[in-house]
DNA sequence: ACAATTAATACGCGATCGCGTATGTTGACA
DNA sequence: TGTCAACATACGCGATCGCGTATTAATTGT
């Protein structure tokens, strides 16, 4: 249960928000640790797609989280083409 | 072993590059599937920090990978401040 | 060694980043 | 219901995105 799967930016943002709250941090407090504005943390958690990788990695770091990449587990091979 | 940990953009890029090669795709072929230029895939794999989240998620999708967020496993609590 | 494929880099473009700063908006609790 | 903390959104800025297009490495195969 402590492993959370993120297949898109929104899920990722949601995970980060949960983690931050669990850590009892405000967006501003978190941002301060990693030198990001509260507004930037907000965008990240909102799942905006154009947020930069560095922003994500910094947040993960501050929250003591790590990223794991693995083969897609369940169903969901899905037709990629359909998404575009 | 199939689970790869990425603690920074470079590691993430390296993982993606390995996965793409294992899938026997060129940067261009991968890019075509997800409507990204070969040059953009190159930047992603090179671990450039300012690549956008959407670019990452698209690549993961095309490679049949998923992202997992979990508490940092081993050592490496590290002093966040020192990184900035 | 050479040719061919693949990957890295470059230019100009419109769009959007994260920045500082500041202001709305929301939600919780007195 | 009013106040205050937390979050969302806005403006202008310099920087950088990903885009098309193209060129220059670098890698691979024979």
Coordinates of C-alpha atoms (C1' of nucleotides) in Angstrom, one line a residue:
Chain A
X1 CA 0.0 0.0 0.0
X2 CA 2.9 2.3 0.5
X3 CA 3.7 1.9 -3.1
X4 CA 1.7 4.3 -5.3
X5 CA 1.4 4.0 -9.0
X6 CA 1.4 7.1 -11.1
X7 CA 0.4 6.6 -14.8
X8 CA -0.1 10.3 -15.4
X9 CA 0.7 13.7 -14.1
X10 CA -2.5 14.0 -12.1
X11 CA -2.0 10.8 -10.2
X12 CA 1.6 11.8 -9.5
X13 CA 0.4 15.1 -8.2
X14 CA -2.1 13.5 -6.0
X15 CA 0.5 11.2 -4.5
X16 CA 2.7 14.1 -3.8
X17 CA 0.0 16.0 -2.1
X18 CA -0.9 13.0 0.1
X19 CA 2.7 12.6 1.0
X20 CA 3.2 16.2 1.8
X21 CA 0.2 16.3 4.1
X22 CA 1.3 13.2 5.8
X23 CA 4.5 14.9 6.5
X24 CA 2.6 17.7 7.9
X25 CA 4.0 20.3 5.6
X26 CA 2.4 23.2 3.9
X27 CA 3.2 23.9 0.2
X28 CA 5.2 26.8 1.4
X29 CA 7.2 24.8 3.9
X30 CA 8.0 22.1 1.4
X31 CA 8.9 24.7 -1.2
X32 CA 11.3 26.4 1.2
X33 CA 13.3 23.2 1.6
X34 CA 13.9 22.8 -2.0
X35 CA 13.8 26.4 -3.2
X36 CA 10.6 26.3 -5.0
X37 CA 7.8 28.8 -4.7
X38 CA 4.5 27.8 -3.1
X39 CA 2.9 28.4 -6.4
X40 CA 5.2 26.0 -8.1
X41 CA 4.4 23.3 -5.6
X42 CA 0.8 24.0 -6.3
X43 CA 1.1 23.4 -10.0
X44 CA 3.0 20.2 -9.4
X45 CA 0.3 18.8 -7.1
X46 CA -2.4 19.9 -9.5
X47 CA -0.9 17.6 -12.0
X48 CA 0.0 20.2 -14.6
X49 CA 1.8 18.4 -17.4
X50 CA 4.3 21.1 -18.2
X51 CA 6.0 21.1 -14.8
X52 CA 9.6 20.3 -15.1
X53 CA 11.3 17.1 -14.1
X54 CA 13.6 18.9 -11.7
X55 CA 10.6 20.2 -9.8
X56 CA 9.3 16.7 -9.4
X57 CA 12.6 15.2 -8.3
X58 CA 13.2 18.0 -5.8
X59 CA 9.8 17.4 -4.2
X60 CA 10.3 13.7 -4.0
X61 CA 13.6 14.3 -2.4
X62 CA 12.2 16.6 0.2
X63 CA 9.5 14.2 1.0
X64 CA 11.9 11.3 1.4
X65 CA 10.4 9.5 -1.5
X66 CA 11.9 7.7 -4.5
X67 CA 10.9 6.9 -7.9
X68 CA 10.7 3.4 -9.3
X69 CA 10.3 2.6 -12.9
X70 CA 9.0 -0.9 -13.7
X71 CA 7.1 -2.7 -16.4
X72 CA 3.4 -1.9 -16.4
X73 CA 1.8 -4.3 -14.2
X74 CA -1.9 -5.1 -14.9
X75 CA -4.0 -4.8 -17.9
X76 CA -3.7 -1.5 -19.8
X77 CA -1.5 -2.4 -22.7
X78 CA -4.0 0.0 -24.4
X79 CA -3.7 1.6 -27.8
X80 CA -1.3 4.3 -27.5
X81 CA -2.5 5.9 -30.7
X82 CA -5.9 6.5 -29.2
X83 CA -4.4 8.9 -26.6
X84 CA -3.2 11.4 -29.2
Chain B
X1 CA 16.0 -6.3 -10.9
X2 CA 13.2 -5.2 -13.2
X3 CA 12.5 -2.4 -10.7
X4 CA 14.8 0.6 -11.3
X5 CA 15.2 3.4 -8.9
X6 CA 15.6 6.9 -10.1
X7 CA 16.7 9.5 -7.6
X8 CA 17.5 12.2 -10.1
X9 CA 16.9 13.1 -13.7
X10 CA 20.0 11.5 -15.0
X11 CA 19.2 8.1 -13.5
X12 CA 15.7 8.4 -14.9
X13 CA 17.1 9.2 -18.3
X14 CA 19.4 6.2 -18.2
X15 CA 16.6 3.9 -17.3
X16 CA 14.5 5.1 -20.1
X17 CA 17.4 4.7 -22.6
X18 CA 17.9 1.1 -21.5
X19 CA 14.2 0.4 -21.8
X20 CA 14.0 1.9 -25.2
X21 CA 17.0 -0.1 -26.4
X22 CA 15.6 -3.3 -25.0
X23 CA 12.4 -2.6 -26.9
X24 CA 14.5 -2.2 -30.0
X25 CA 13.4 1.3 -30.7
X26 CA 15.2 4.3 -32.0
X27 CA 14.7 7.7 -30.4
X28 CA 12.8 8.6 -33.6
X29 CA 10.6 5.5 -33.5
X30 CA 9.7 6.1 -29.9
X31 CA 9.1 9.7 -30.5
X32 CA 6.8 9.0 -33.4
X33 CA 4.5 6.9 -31.2
X34 CA 4.0 9.7 -28.7
X35 CA 4.4 12.7 -30.9
X36 CA 7.7 13.9 -29.6
X37 CA 10.7 14.8 -31.7
X38 CA 13.8 12.7 -31.7
X39 CA 15.6 15.7 -30.2
X40 CA 13.2 15.8 -27.3
X41 CA 13.7 12.1 -26.6
X42 CA 17.4 12.8 -26.6
X43 CA 17.1 15.5 -24.0
X44 CA 14.9 13.3 -21.8
X45 CA 17.4 10.4 -21.9
X46 CA 20.3 12.8 -21.3
X47 CA 18.7 13.6 -18.0
X48 CA 18.1 17.3 -18.6
X49 CA 16.3 18.6 -15.6
X50 CA 14.0 21.0 -17.4
X51 CA 12.2 18.4 -19.5
X52 CA 8.5 18.4 -18.9
X53 CA 6.6 15.9 -16.9
X54 CA 4.3 15.2 -19.9
X55 CA 7.3 14.2 -21.9
X56 CA 8.4 11.7 -19.2
X57 CA 4.9 10.2 -18.8
X58 CA 4.5 9.8 -22.6
X59 CA 7.8 8.0 -22.9
X60 CA 6.9 5.7 -20.0
X61 CA 3.6 4.9 -21.6
X62 CA 5.1 4.1 -25.0
X63 CA 7.7 1.8 -23.3
X64 CA 5.0 0.1 -21.3
X65 CA 6.5 1.2 -18.0
X66 CA 4.9 2.7 -15.0
X67 CA 6.1 5.0 -12.2
X68 CA 5.9 4.0 -8.6
X69 CA 6.4 6.4 -5.7
X70 CA 7.6 4.9 -2.5
X71 CA 9.4 5.9 0.7
X72 CA 13.1 6.1 0.1
X73 CA 14.5 2.7 0.8
X74 CA 18.1 2.5 2.1
X75 CA 20.5 5.0 3.3
X76 CA 20.5 8.4 1.8
X77 CA 18.4 10.5 4.1
X78 CA 21.1 13.1 3.4
X79 CA 21.1 16.7 4.1
X80 CA 18.8 18.3 1.7
X81 CA 20.2 21.7 2.3
X82 CA 23.6 20.6 1.1
X83 CA 22.2 20.1 -2.4
X84 CA 21.2 23.7 -2.9
Chain C
dA1 C1' 37.8 2.1 -43.6
dC2 C1' 33.3 3.4 -45.4
dA3 C1' 28.5 3.8 -45.7
dA4 C1' 24.5 4.0 -43.4
dT5 C1' 21.9 4.5 -39.4
dT6 C1' 21.2 6.7 -35.0
dA7 C1' 21.9 10.2 -31.8
dA8 C1' 23.2 15.0 -30.4
dT9 C1' 23.1 19.8 -31.4
dA10 C1' 21.6 24.3 -33.7
dC11 C1' 18.3 28.3 -35.3
dG12 C1' 14.0 30.8 -35.0
dC13 C1' 9.4 30.5 -33.2
dG14 C1' 5.4 30.8 -30.1
dA15 C1' 4.3 29.0 -25.6
dT16 C1' 5.2 28.3 -20.9
dC17 C1' 8.4 27.6 -17.4
dG18 C1' 9.7 29.2 -12.4
dC19 C1' 10.8 33.6 -10.4
dG20 C1' 9.3 37.8 -7.2
dT21 C1' 5.4 39.8 -5.7
dA22 C1' 0.8 40.2 -4.8
dT23 C1' -4.0 39.1 -4.7
dG24 C1' -8.1 36.0 -4.8
dT25 C1' -10.3 31.8 -3.0
dT26 C1' -11.1 28.2 0.2
dG27 C1' -11.6 25.7 4.2
dA28 C1' -11.3 25.0 9.3
dC29 C1' -12.2 26.4 13.7
dA30 C1' -13.4 29.7 17.2
Chain D
dT1 C1' -20.2 34.1 10.9
dG2 C1' -15.8 36.0 11.0
dT3 C1' -10.9 35.3 11.0
dC4 C1' -6.9 33.3 9.6
dA5 C1' -3.9 29.9 7.5
dA6 C1' -3.4 27.3 3.4
dC7 C1' -3.9 27.1 -1.3
dA8 C1' -4.8 28.9 -6.1
dT9 C1' -4.2 32.3 -9.4
dA10 C1' -2.3 36.7 -11.7
dC11 C1' 1.3 40.1 -13.8
dG12 C1' 5.8 41.0 -15.9
dC13 C1' 10.3 39.0 -16.4
dG14 C1' 14.2 36.3 -18.4
dA15 C1' 15.0 31.6 -19.5
dT16 C1' 13.8 27.5 -21.7
dC17 C1' 10.4 24.5 -23.3
dG18 C1' 9.0 21.5 -27.6
dC19 C1' 8.2 22.5 -32.3
dG20 C1' 9.9 22.2 -37.6
dT21 C1' 13.9 21.8 -40.0
dA22 C1' 18.6 20.9 -40.6
dT23 C1' 23.1 19.7 -39.7
dT24 C1' 26.8 17.6 -37.2
dA25 C1' 28.7 13.8 -34.3
dA26 C1' 28.9 9.1 -33.1
dT27 C1' 27.8 4.4 -33.5
dT28 C1' 27.1 0.1 -36.0
dG29 C1' 27.7 -3.2 -39.6
dT30 C1' 30.2 -5.1 -43.5

